[in-house]
mmCIF file of C-alpha atoms and ligand atoms in Angstrom:
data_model
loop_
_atom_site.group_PDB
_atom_site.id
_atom_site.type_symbol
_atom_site.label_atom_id
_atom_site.label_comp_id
_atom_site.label_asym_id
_atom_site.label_seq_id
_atom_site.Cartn_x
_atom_site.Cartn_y
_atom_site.Cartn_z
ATOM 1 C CA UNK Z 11 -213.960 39.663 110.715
ATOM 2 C CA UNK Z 12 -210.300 38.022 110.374
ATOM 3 C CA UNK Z 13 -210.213 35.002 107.628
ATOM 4 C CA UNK Z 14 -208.601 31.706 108.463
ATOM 5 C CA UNK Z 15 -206.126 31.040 105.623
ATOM 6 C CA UNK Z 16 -204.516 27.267 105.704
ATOM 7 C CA UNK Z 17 -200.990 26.869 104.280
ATOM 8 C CA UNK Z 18 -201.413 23.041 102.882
ATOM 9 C CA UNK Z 19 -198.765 23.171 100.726
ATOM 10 C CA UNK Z 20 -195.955 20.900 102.898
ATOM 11 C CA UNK Z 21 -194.194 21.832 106.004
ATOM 12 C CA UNK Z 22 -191.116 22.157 103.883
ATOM 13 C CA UNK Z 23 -192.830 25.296 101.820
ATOM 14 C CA UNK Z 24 -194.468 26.816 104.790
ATOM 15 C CA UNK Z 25 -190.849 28.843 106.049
ATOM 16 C CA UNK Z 26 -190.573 29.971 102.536
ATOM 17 C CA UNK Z 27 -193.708 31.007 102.024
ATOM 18 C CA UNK Z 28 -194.992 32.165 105.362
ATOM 19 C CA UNK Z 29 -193.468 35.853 105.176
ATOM 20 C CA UNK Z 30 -194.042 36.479 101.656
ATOM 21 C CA UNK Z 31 -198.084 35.764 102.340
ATOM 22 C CA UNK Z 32 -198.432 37.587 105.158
ATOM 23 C CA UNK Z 33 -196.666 40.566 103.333
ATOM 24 C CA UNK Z 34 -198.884 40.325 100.948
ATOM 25 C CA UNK Z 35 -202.351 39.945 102.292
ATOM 26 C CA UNK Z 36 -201.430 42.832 104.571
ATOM 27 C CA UNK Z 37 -200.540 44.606 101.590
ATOM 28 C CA UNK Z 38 -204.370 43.823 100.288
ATOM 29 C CA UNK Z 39 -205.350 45.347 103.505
ATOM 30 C CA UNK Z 40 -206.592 41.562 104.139
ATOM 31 C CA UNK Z 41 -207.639 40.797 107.876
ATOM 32 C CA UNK Z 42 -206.373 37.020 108.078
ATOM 33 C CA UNK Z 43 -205.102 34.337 110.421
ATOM 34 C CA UNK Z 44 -202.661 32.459 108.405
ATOM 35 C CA UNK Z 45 -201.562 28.889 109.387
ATOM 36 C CA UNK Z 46 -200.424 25.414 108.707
ATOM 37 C CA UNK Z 47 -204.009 23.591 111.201
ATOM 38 C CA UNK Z 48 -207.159 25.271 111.796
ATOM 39 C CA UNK Z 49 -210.656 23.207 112.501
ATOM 40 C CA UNK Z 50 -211.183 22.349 108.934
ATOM 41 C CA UNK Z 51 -215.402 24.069 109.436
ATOM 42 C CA UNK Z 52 -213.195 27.451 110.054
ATOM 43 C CA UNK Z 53 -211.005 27.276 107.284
ATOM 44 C CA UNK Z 54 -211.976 30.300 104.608
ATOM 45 C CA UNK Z 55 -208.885 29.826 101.941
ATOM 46 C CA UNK Z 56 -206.759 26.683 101.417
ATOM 47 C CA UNK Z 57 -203.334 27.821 99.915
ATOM 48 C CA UNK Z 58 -202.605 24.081 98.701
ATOM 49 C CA UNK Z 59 -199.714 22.361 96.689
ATOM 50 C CA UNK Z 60 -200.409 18.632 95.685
ATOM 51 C CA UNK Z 61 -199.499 16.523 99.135
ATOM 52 C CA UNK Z 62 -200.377 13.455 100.716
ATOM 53 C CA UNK Z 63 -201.655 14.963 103.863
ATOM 54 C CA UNK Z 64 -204.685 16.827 102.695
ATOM 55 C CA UNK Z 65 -206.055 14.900 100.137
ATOM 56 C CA UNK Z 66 -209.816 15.014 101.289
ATOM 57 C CA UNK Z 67 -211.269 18.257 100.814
ATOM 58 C CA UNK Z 68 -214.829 17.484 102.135
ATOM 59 C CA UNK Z 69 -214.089 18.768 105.903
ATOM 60 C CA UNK Z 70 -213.706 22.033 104.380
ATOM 61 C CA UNK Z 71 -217.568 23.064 104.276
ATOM 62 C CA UNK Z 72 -216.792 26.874 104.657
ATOM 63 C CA UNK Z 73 -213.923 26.962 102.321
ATOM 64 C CA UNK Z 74 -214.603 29.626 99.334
ATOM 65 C CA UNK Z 75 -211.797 28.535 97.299
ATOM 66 C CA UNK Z 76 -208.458 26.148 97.279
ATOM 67 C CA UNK Z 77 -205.673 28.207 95.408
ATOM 68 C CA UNK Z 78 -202.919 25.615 94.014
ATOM 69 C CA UNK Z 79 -199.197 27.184 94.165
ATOM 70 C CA UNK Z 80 -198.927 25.183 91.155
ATOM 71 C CA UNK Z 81 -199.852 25.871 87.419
ATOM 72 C CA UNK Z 82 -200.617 21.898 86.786
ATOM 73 C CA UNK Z 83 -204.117 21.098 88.416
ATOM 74 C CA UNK Z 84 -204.112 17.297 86.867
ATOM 75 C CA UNK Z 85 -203.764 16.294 90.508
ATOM 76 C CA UNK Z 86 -206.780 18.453 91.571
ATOM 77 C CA UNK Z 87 -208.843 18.983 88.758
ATOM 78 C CA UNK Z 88 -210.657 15.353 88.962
ATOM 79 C CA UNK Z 89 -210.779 15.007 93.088
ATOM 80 C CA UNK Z 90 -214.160 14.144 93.676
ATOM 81 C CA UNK Z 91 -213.798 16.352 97.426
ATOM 82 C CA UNK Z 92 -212.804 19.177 95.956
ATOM 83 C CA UNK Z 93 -215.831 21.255 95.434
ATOM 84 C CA UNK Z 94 -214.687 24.606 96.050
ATOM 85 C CA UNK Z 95 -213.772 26.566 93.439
ATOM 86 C CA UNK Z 96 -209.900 25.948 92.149
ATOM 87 C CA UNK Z 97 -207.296 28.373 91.371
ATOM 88 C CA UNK Z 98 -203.968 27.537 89.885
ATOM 89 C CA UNK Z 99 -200.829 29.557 89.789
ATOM 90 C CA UNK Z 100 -199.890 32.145 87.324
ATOM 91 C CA UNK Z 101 -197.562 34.037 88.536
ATOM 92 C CA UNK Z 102 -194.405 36.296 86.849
ATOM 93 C CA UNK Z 103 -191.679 34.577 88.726
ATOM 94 C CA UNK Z 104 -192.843 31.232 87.082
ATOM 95 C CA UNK Z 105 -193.065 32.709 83.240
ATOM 96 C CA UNK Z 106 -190.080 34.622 83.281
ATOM 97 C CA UNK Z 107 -188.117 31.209 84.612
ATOM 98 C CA UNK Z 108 -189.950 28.823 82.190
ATOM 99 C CA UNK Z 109 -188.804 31.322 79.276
ATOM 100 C CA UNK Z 110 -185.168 30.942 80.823
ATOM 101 C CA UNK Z 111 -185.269 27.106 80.914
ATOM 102 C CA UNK Z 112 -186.996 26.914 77.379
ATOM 103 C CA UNK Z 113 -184.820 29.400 75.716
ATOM 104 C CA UNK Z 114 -181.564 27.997 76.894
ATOM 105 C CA UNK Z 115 -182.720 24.360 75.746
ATOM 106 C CA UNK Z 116 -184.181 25.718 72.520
ATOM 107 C CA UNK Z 117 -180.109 27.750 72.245
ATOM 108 C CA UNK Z 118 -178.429 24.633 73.254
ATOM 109 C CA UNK Z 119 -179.788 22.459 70.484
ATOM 110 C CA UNK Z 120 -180.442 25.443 67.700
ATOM 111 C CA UNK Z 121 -176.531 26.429 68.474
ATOM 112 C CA UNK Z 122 -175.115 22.403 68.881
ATOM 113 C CA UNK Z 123 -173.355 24.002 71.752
ATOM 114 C CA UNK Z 124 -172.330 19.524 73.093
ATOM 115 C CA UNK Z 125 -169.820 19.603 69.989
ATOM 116 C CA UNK Z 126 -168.100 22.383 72.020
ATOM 117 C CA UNK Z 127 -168.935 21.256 75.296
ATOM 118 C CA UNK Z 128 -167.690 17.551 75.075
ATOM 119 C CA UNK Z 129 -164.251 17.351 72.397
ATOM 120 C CA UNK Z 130 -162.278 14.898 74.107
ATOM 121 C CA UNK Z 131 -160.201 15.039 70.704
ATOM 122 C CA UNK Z 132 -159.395 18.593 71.230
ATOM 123 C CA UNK Z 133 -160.664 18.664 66.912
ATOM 124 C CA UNK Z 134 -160.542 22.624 65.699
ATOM 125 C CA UNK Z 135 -163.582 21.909 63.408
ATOM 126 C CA UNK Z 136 -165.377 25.314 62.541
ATOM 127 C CA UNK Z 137 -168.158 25.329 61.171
ATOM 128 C CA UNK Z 138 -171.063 27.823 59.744
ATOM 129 C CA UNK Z 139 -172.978 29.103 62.810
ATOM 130 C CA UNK Z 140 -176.520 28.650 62.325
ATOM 131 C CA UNK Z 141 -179.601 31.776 62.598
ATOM 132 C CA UNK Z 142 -181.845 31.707 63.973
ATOM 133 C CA UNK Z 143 -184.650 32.682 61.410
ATOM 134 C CA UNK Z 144 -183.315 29.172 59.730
ATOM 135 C CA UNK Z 145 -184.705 27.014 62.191
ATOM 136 C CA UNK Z 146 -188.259 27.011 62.712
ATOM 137 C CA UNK Z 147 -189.581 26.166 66.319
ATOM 138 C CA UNK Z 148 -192.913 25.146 67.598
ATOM 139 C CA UNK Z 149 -194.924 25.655 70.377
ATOM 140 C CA UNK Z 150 -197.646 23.188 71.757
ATOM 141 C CA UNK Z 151 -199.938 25.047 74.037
ATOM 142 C CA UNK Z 152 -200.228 28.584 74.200
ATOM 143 C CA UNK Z 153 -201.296 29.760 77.354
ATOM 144 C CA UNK Z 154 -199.502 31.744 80.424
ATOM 145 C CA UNK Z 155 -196.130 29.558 79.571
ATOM 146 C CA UNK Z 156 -196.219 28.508 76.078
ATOM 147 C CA UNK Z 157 -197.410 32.005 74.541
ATOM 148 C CA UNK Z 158 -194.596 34.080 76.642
ATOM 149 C CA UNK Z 159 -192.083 31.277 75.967
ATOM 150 C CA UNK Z 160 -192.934 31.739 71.535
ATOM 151 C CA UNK Z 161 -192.770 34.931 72.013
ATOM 152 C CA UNK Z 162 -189.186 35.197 73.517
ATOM 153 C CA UNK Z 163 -188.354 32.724 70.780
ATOM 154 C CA UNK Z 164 -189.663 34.884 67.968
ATOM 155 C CA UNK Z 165 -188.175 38.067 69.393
ATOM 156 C CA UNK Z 166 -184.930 36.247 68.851
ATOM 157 C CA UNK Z 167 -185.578 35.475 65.297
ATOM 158 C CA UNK Z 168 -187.120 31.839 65.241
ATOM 159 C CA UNK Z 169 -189.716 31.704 62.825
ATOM 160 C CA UNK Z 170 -192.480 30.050 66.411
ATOM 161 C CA UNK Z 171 -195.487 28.352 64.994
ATOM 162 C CA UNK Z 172 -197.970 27.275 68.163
ATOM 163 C CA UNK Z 173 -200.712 25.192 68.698
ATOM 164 C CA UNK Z 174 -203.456 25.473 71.120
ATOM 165 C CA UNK Z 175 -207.102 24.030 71.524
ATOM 166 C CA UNK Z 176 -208.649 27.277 70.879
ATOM 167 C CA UNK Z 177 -207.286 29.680 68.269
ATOM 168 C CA UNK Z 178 -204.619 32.513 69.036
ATOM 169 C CA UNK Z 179 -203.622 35.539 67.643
ATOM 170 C CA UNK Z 180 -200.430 36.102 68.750
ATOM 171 C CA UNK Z 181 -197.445 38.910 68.156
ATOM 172 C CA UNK Z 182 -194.668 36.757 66.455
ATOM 173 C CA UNK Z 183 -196.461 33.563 66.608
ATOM 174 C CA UNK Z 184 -198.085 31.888 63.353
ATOM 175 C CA UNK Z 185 -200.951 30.251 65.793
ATOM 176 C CA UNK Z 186 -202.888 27.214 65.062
ATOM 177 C CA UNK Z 187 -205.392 25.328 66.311
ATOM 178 C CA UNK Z 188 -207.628 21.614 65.604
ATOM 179 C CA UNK Z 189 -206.286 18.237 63.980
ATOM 180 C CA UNK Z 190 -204.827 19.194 60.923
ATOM 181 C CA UNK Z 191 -203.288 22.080 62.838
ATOM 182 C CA UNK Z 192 -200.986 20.390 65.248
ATOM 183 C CA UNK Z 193 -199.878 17.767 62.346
ATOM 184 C CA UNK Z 194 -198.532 20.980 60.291
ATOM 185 C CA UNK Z 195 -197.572 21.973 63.610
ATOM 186 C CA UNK Z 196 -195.177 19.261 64.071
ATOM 187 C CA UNK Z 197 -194.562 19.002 60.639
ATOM 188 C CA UNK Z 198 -192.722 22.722 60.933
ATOM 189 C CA UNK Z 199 -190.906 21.615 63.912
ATOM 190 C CA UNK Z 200 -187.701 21.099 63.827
ATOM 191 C CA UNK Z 201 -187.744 22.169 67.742
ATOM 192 C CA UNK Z 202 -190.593 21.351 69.515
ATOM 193 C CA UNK Z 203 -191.540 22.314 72.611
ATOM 194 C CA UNK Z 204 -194.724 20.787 75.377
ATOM 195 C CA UNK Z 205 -196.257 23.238 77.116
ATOM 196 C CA UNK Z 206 -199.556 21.343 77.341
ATOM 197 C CA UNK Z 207 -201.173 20.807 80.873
ATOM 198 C CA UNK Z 208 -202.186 16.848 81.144
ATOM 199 C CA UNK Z 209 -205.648 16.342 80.756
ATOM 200 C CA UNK Z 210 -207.239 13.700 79.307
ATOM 201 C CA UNK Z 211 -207.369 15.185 75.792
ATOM 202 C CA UNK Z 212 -203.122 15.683 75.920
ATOM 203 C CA UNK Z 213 -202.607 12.435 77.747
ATOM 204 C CA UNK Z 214 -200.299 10.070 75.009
ATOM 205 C CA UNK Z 215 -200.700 13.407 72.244
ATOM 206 C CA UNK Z 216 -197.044 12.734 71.555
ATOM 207 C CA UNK Z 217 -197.281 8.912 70.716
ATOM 208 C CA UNK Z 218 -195.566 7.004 67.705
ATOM 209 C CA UNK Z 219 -198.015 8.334 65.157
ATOM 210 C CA UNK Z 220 -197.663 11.850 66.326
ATOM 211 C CA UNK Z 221 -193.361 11.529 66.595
ATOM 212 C CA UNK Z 222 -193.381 10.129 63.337
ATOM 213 C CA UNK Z 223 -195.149 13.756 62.054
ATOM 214 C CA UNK Z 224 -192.129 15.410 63.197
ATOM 215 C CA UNK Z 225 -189.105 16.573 60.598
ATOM 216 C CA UNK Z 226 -186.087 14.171 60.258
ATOM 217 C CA UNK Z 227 -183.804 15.458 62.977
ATOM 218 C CA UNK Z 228 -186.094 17.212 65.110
ATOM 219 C CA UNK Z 229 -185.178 18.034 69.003
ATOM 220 C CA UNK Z 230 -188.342 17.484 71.551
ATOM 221 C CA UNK Z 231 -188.420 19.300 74.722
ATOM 222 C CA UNK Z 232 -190.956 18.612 77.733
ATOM 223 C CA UNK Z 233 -191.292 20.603 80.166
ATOM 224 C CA UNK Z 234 -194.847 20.160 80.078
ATOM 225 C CA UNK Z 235 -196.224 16.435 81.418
ATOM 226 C CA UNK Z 236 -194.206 13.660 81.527
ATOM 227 C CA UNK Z 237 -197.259 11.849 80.536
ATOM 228 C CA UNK Z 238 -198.248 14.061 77.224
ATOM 229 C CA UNK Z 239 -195.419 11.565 75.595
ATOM 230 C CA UNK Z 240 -195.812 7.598 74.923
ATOM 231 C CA UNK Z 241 -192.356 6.971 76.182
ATOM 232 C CA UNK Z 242 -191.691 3.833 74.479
ATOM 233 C CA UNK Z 243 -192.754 5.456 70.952
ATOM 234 C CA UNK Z 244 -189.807 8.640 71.903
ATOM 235 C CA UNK Z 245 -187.277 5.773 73.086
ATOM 236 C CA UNK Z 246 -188.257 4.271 69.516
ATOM 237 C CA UNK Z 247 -188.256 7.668 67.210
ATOM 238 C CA UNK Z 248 -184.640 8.206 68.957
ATOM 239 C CA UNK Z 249 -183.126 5.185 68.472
ATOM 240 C CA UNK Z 250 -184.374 4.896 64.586
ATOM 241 C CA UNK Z 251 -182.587 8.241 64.252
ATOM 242 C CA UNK Z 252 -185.805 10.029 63.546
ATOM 243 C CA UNK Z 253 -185.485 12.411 66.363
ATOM 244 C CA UNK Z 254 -182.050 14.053 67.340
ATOM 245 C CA UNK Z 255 -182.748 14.275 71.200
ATOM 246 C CA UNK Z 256 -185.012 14.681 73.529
ATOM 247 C CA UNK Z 257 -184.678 17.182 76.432
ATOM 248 C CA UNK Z 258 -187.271 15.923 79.185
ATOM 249 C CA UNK Z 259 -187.851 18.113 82.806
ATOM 250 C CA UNK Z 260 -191.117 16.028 83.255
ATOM 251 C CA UNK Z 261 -191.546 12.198 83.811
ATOM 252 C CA UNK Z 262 -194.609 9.429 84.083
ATOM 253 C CA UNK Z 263 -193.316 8.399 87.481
ATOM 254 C CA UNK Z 264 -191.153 11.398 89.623
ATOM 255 C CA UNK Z 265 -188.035 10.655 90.665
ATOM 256 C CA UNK Z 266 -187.328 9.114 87.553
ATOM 257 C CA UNK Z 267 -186.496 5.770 88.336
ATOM 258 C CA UNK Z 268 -182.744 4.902 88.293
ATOM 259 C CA UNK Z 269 -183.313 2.393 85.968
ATOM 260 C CA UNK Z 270 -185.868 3.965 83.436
ATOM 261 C CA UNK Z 271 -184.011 4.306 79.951
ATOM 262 C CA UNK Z 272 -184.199 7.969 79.774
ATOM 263 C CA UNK Z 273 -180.740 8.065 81.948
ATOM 264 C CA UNK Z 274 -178.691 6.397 79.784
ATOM 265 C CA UNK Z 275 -179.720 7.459 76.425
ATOM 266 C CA UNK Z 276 -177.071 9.131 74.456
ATOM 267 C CA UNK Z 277 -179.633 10.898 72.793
ATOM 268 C CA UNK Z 278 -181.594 12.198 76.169
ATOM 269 C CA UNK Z 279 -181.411 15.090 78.599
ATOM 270 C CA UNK Z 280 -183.131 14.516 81.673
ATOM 271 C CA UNK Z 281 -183.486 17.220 83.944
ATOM 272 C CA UNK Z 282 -185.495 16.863 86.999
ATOM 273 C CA UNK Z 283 -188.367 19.095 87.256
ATOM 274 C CA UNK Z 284 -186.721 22.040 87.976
ATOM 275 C CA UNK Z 285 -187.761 23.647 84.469
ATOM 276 C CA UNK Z 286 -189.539 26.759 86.249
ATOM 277 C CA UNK Z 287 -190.912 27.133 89.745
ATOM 278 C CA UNK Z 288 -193.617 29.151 91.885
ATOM 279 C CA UNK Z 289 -191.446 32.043 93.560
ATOM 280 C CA UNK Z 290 -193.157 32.741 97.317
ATOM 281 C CA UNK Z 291 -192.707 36.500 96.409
ATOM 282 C CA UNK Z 292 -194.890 36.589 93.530
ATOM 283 C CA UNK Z 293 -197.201 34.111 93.554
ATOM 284 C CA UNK Z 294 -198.156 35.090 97.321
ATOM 285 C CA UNK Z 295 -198.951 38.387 95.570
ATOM 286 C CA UNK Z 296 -201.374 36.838 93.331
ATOM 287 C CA UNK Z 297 -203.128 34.375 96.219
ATOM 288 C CA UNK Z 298 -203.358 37.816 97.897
ATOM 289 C CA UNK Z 299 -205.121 39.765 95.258
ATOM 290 C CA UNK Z 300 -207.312 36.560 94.764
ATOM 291 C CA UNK Z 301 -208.401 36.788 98.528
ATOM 292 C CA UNK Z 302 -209.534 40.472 97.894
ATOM 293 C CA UNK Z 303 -211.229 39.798 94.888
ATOM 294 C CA UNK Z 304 -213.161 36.952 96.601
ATOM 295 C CA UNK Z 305 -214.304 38.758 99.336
ATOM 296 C CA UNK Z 306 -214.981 41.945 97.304
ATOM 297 C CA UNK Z 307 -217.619 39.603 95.332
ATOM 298 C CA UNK Z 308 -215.406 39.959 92.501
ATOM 299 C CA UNK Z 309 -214.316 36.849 90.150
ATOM 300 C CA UNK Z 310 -211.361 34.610 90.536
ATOM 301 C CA UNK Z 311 -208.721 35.063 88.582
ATOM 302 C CA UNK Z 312 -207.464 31.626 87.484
ATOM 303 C CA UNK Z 313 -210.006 29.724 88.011
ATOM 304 C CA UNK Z 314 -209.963 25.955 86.999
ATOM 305 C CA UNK Z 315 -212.492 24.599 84.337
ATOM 306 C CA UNK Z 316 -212.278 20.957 86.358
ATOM 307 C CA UNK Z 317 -214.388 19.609 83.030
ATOM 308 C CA UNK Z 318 -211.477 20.545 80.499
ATOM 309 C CA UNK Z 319 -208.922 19.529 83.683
ATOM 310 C CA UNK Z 320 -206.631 22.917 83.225
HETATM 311 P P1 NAP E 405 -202.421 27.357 80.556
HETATM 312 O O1 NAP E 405 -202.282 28.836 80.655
HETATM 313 O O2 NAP E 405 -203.642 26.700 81.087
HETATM 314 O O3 NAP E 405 -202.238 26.977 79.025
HETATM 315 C C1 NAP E 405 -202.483 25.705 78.531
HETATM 316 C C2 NAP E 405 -202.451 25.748 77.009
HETATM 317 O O4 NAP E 405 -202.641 24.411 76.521
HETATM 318 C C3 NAP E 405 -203.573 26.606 76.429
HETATM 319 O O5 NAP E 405 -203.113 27.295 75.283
HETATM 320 C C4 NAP E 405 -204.607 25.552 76.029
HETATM 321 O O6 NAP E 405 -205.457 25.925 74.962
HETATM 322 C C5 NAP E 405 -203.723 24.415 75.589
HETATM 323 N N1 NAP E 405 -204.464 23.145 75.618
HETATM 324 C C6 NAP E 405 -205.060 22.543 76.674
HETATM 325 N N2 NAP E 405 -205.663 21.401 76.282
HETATM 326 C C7 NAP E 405 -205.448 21.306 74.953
HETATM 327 C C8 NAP E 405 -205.833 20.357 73.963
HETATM 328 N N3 NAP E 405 -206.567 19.280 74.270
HETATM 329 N N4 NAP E 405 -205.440 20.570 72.696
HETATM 330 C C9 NAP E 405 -204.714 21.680 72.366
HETATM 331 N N5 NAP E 405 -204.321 22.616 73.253
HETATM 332 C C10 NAP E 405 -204.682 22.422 74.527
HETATM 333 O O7 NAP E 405 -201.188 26.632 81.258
HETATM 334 P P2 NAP E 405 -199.721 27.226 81.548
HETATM 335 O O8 NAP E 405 -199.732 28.073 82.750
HETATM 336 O O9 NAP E 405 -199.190 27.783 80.286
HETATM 337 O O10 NAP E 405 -198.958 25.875 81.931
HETATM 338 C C11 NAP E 405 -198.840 24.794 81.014
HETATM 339 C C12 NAP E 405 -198.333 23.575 81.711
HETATM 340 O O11 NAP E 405 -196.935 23.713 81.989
HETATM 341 C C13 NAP E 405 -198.918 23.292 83.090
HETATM 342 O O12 NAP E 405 -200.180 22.683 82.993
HETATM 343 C C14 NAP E 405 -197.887 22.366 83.691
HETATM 344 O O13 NAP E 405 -198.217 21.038 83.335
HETATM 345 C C15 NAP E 405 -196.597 22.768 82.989
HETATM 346 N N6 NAP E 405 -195.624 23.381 83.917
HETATM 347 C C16 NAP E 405 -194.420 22.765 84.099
HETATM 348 C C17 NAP E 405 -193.477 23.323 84.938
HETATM 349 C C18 NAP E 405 -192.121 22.696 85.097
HETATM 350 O O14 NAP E 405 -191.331 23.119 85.949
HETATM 351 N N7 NAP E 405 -191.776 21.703 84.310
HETATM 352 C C19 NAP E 405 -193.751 24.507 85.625
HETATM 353 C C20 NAP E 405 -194.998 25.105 85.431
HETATM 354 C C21 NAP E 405 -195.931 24.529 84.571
HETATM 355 P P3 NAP E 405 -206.509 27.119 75.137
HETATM 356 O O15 NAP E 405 -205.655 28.362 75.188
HETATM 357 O O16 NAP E 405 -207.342 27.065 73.925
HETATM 358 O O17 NAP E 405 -207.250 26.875 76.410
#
């Protein structure tokens, strides 16, 4: 019997992703209907991505799972509708471009590539180029993202400490894990690096208590949650000098507001959410194999723990 699989993830996704899932469910040998409107009672799989259209996931009494195309469920993980089971993404195209984005951030500051960048004065001012093995990075959150992106890091010499609510063992990663592990976590870093989902454990982690932990100097990056930081206590650790800049891809409220501090900092780097993506190709390939599994009575891979929220 065919499955009806609903696209909810935006009209604007659906010519992106409409090839790429029909490839690959056919590929699974997967019988399906796949489209954007279906009577919700006939609806099998929701392929969702956070929208204001489908927000009320009661309709949906058939539905065996909602698969998010994104790897953040903190929109998800606490709707009271949703009682299906939830996937998020993990897919290869989103790793290997969160590594990218992380790597050249973590380069940028490790390498002080602005001096080179932006010399109005034309100064010839060599100086000692730094190794890598001096400069000791850290890593909060160690799952799909944050254990791929420490282990990039370490294979290019950075001694990558990482901290993660459960503990790790990790190839090139010194892991830890509780209280007194993420303050000599951020007591290493003189790079740090989010890769925390929000939940409402992580929510504020980075406040003025938790900044203050951090080395004289240190660079922040978030491409985590824009929420995992207090951003009054990072406005305040920047302008006392106590951090050396922040690098920020996620945000409270998104846009960023033209008139929220970040912009004008000297000492900040906004970029706007574009740290790593979902790529159609790949992840379609993973809601795919999910649909097979599901029907073959086999377990999700993925799946949400909506108690922990990630
Ligand atoms: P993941 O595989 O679920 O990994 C999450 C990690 O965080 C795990 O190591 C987990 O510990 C740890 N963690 C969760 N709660 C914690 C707590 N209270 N204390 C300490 N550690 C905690 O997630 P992922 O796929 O790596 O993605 C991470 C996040 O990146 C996403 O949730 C999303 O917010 C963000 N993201 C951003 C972009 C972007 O473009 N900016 C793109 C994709 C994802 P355990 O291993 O012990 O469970």
């Amino acid at each position: 019997m065919s499955l009806n699989i609903l696209f909810a993830g935006g009209a604007r996704r659906w010519p992106d992703y409409r090839a790429p899932l029909e490839a690959a469910l056919k590929a699974e040998g997967i019988d399906a209907d796949l489209d954007t409107a279906f009577p919700p009672e006939a609806v099998d799989y929701i392929v969702y991505a956070p929208n204001d259209e489908l927000t009320d996931f009661s309709p949906f009494v058939n539905a065996k799972a909602v698969m998010n195309l994104w790897a953040g469920v903190e929109d998800l993980a606490g709707n009271p509708t949703l009682t299906q089971p939830l996937t998020r993404m993990v897919d290869s195209g989103l790793r290997e471009g969160m590594v990218q984005w992380v790597a050249g951030h973590v380069l940028r500051h490790h390498l002080g590539l602005d001096a080179d960048i932006v010399n109005p004065a034309h100064e010839w001012k060599p100086r000692l180029p730094p190794l890598t093995r001096q400069r000791p990075v850290t890593i909060l959150g160690l799952g799909q993202l944050g254990a791929a992106c420490g282990q990039a890091l370490a294979g290019l010499g950075f001694p990558v400490t990482g901290w993660s609510r459960s503990r790790k063992s990790l190839d090139g990663i010194d892991c830890l894990s509780g209280e007194d592990g993420l303050a000599e976590a951020l007591h290493r870093a003189e790079i740090a690096v989010l890769l925390l989902p929000l939940t409402p454990d992580t929510r504020d982690l980075m406040d003025a208590s938790r900044l203050a932990l951090l080395p004289r100097g240190a660079v922040l990056l978030n491409p985590g949650r824009g929420p995992l930081i207090d951003d009054a206590a990072l406005i305040a650790a920047l302008d006392a000098g106590h951090l050396a800049h922040a690098t920020l891809d996620t945000f409270r409220e998104e846009p960023l507001p033209k008139a929220h501090p970040f912009w004008a900092h000297p000492r900040v780097t906004v970029t706007p959410h574009i740290a790593s993506d979902t790529r159609p190709d790949t992840a379609s390939e993973v809601i795919a194999e999910n649909i097979r599994r599901s029907e073959a009575g086999e377990p999700l891979l993925y799946l949400v723990d909506k108690t922990a929220g990630y």
